[in-house]
PDB file of C-alpha atoms in Angstrom:
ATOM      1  CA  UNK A   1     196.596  79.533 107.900  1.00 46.00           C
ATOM      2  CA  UNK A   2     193.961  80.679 110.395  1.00 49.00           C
ATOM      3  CA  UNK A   3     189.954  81.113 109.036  1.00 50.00           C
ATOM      4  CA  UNK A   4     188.907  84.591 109.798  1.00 50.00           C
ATOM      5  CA  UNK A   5     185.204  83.513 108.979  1.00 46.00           C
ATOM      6  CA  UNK A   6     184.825  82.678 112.688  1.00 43.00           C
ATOM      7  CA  UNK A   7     186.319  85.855 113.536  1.00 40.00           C
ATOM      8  CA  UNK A   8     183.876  87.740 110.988  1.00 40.00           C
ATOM      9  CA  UNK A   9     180.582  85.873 112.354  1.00 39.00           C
ATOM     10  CA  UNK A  10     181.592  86.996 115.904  1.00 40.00           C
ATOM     11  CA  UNK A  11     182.268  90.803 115.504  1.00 40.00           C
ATOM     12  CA  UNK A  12     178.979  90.757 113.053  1.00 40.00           C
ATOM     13  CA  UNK A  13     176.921  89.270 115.952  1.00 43.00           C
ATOM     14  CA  UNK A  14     178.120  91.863 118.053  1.00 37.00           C
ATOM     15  CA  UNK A  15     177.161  94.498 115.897  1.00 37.00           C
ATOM     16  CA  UNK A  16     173.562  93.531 115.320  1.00 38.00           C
ATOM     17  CA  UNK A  17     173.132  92.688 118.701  1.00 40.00           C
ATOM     18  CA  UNK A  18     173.795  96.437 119.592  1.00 37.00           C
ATOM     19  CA  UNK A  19     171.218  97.651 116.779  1.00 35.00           C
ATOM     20  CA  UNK A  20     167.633  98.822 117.767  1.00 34.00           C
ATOM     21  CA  UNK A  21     165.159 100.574 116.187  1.00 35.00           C
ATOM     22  CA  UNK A  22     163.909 101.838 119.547  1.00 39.00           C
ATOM     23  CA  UNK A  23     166.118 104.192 121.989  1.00 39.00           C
ATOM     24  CA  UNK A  24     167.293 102.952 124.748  1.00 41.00           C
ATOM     25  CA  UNK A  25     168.181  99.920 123.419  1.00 41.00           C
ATOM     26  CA  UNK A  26     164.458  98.390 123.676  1.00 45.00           C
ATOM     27  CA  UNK A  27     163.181  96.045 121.012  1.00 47.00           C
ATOM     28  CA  UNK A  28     160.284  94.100 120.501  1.00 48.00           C
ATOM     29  CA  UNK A  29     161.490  90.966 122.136  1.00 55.00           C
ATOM     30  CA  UNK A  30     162.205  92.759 125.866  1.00 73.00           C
ATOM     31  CA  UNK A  31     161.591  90.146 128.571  1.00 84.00           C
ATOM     32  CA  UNK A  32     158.568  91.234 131.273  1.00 93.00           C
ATOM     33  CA  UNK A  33     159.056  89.513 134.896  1.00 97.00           C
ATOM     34  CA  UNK A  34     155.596  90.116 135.905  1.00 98.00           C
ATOM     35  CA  UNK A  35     153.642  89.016 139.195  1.00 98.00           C
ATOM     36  CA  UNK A  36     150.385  90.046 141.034  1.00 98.00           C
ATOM     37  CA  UNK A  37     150.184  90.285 144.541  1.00 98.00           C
ATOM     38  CA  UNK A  38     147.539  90.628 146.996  1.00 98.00           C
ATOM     39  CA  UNK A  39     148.654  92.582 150.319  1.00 97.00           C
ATOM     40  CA  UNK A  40     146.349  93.055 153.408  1.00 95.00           C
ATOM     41  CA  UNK A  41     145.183  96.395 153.958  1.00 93.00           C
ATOM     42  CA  UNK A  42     145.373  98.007 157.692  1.00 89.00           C
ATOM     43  CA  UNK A  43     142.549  97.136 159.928  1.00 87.00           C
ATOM     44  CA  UNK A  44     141.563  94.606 157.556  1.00 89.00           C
ATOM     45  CA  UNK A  45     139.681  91.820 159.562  1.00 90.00           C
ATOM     46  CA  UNK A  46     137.988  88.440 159.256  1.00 87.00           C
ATOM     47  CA  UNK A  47     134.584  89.696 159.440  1.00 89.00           C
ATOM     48  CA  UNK A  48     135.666  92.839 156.981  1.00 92.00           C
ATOM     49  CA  UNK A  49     138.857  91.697 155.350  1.00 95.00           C
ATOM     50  CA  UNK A  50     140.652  94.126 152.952  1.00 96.00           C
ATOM     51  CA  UNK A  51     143.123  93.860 150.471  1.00 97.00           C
ATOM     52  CA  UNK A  52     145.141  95.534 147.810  1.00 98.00           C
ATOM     53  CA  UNK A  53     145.956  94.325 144.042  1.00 98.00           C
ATOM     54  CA  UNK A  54     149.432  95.254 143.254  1.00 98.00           C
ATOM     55  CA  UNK A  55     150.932  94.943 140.015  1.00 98.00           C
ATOM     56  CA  UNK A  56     154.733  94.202 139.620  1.00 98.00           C
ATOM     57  CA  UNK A  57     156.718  94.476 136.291  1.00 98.00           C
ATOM     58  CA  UNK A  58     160.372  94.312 136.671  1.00 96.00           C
ATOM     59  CA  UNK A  59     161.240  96.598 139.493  1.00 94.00           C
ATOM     60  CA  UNK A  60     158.239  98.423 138.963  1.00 97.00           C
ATOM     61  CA  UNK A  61     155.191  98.093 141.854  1.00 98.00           C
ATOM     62  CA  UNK A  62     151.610 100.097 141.724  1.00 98.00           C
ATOM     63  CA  UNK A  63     148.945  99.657 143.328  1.00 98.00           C
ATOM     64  CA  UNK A  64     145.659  98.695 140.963  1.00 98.00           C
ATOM     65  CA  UNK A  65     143.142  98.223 143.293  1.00 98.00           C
ATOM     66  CA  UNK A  66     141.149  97.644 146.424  1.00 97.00           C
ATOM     67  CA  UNK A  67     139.098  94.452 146.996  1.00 97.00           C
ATOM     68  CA  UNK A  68     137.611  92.324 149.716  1.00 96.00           C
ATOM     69  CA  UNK A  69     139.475  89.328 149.326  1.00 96.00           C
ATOM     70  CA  UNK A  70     142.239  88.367 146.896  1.00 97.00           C
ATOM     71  CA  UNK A  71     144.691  85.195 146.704  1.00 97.00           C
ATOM     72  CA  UNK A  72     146.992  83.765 143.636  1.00 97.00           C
ATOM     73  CA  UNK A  73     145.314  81.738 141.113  1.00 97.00           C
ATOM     74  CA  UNK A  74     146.812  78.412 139.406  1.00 96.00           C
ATOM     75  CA  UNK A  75     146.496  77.727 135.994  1.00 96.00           C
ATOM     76  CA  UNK A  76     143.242  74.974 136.764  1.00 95.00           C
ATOM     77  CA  UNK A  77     141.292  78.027 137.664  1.00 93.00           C
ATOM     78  CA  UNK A  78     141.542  79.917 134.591  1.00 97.00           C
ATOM     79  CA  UNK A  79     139.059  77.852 132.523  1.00 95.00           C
ATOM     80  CA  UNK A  80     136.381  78.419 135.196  1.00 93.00           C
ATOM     81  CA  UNK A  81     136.519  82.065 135.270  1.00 96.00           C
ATOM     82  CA  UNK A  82     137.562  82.897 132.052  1.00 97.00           C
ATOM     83  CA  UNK A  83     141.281  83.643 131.897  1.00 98.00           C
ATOM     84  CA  UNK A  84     142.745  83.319 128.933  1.00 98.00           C
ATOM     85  CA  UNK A  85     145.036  80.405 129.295  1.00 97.00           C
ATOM     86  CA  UNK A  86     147.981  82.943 128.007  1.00 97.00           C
ATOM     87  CA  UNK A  87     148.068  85.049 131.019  1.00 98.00           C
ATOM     88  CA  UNK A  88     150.977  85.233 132.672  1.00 98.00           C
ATOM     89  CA  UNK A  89     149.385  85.736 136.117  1.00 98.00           C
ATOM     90  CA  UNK A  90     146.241  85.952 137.989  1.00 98.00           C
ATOM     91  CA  UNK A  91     144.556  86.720 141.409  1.00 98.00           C
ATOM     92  CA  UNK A  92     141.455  86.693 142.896  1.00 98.00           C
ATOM     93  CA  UNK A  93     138.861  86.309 145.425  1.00 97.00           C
ATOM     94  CA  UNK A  94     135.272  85.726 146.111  1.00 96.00           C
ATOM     95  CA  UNK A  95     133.533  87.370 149.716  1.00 95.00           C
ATOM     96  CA  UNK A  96     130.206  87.718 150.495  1.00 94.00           C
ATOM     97  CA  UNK A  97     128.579  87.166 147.418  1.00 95.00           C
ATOM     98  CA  UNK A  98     130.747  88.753 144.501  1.00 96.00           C
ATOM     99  CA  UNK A  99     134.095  87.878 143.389  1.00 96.00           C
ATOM    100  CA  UNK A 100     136.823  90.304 141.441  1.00 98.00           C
ATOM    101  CA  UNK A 101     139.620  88.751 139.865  1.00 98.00           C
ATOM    102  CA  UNK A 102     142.408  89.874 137.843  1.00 98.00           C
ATOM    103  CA  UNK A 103     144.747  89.107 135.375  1.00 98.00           C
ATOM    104  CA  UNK A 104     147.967  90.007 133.273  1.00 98.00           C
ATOM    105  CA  UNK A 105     149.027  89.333 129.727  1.00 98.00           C
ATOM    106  CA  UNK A 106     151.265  90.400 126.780  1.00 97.00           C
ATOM    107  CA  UNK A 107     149.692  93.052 124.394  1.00 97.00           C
ATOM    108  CA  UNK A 108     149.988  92.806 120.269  1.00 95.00           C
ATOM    109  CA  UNK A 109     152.185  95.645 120.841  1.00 94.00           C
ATOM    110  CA  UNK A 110     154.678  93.939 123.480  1.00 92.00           C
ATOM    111  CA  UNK A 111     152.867  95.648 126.529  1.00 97.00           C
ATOM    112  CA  UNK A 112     151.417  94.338 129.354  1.00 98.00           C
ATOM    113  CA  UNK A 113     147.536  94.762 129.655  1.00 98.00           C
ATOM    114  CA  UNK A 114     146.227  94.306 133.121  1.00 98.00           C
ATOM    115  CA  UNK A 115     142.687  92.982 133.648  1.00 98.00           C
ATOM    116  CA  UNK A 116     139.864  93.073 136.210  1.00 98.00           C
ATOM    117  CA  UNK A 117     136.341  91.149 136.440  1.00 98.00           C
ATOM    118  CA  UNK A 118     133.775  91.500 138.878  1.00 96.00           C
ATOM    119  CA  UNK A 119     130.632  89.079 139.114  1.00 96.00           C
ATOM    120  CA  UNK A 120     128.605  88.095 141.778  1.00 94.00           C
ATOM    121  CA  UNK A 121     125.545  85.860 142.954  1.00 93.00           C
ATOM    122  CA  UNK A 122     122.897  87.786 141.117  1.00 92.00           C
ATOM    123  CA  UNK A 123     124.876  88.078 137.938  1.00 89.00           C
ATOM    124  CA  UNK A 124     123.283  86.537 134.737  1.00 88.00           C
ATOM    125  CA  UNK A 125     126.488  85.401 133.109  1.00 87.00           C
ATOM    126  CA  UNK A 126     128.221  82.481 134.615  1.00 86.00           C
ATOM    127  CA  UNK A 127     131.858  84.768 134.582  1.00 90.00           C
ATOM    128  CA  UNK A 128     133.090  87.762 135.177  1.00 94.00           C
ATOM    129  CA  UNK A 129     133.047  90.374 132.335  1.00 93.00           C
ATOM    130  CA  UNK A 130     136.750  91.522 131.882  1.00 98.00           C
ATOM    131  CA  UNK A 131     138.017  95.049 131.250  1.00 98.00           C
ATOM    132  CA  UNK A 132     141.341  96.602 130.374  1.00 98.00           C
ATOM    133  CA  UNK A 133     142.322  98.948 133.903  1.00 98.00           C
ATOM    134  CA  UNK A 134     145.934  99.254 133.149  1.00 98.00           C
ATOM    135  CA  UNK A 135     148.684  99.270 130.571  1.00 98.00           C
ATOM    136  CA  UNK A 136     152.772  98.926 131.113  1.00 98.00           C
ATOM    137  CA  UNK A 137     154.667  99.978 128.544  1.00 96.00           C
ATOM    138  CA  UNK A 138     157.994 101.985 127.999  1.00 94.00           C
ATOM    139  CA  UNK A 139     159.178 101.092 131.557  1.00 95.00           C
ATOM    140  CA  UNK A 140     155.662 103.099 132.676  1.00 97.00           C
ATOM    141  CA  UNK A 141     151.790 102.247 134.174  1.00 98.00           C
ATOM    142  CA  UNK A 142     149.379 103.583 132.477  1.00 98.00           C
ATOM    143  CA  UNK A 143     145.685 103.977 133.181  1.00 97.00           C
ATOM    144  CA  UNK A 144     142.998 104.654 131.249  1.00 92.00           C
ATOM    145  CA  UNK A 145     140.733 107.578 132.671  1.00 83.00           C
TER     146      UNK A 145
END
């Protein structure tokens, strides 16, 4: 006589894999592959380089902003410009006496909040001062106007 326990478990898992309280089949636990990327404008230079800040979720690209100078950041340079040490990426540059640098990281609400601090030479605190300048949720970008 064959168990039909295993048999039970299997078709049950099935089921509750296939239930969602959100259409579409989201739920709260939906995986983010997300990157930023700095791109070299046109007619960018080396006396007046250019660049743009794109953020990437999944298969989805936009543009976020426009900067002097931008390159990846490693995890060692979080501390120093005060990145939370949960972000899931970050860029950045410093040119001619100011620096903007960005950052991603999960929202309380499973969204992606995109970040962006500027500082420079004459600033009086030692980091940059960080401000929400996009959102991704619901397979969207949004931005706050």
């Amino acid at each position: 006589m064959r168990s039909r326990i295993p048999v039970f478990l299997f078709i049950a898992g099935l089921f509750s894999g296939c239930l969602s309280d959100k259409p579409g089949g989201e739920n709260d636990s939906e995986v983010y592959k997300v990157s930023l990327v700095c791109e070299s404008r046109s007619g960018s230079t080396e006396e007046t380089p250019a660049a743009g800040v794109f953020a990437i979720v999944n298969a989805n690209k936009t543009k976020i902003a426009n900067v002097s100078v931008c390159d990846s950041l490693t995890t060692a340079n979080f501390q120093d410009l005060a990145i939370p040490q949960d972000a899931l990426t970050a860029v950045g540059g410093w040119w001619a006496g100011s620096g903007d640098y960005f950052y991603a990281r999960r929202g309380e609400e499973n969204e992606i909040l995109f970040y962006h601090g500027a500082i420079d030479e004459m600033s009086e605190t030692p980091s940059p001062d960080y401000q929400v300048i996009a959102t991704f949720s619901n397979g969207k970008f949004y931005f706050p106007e």
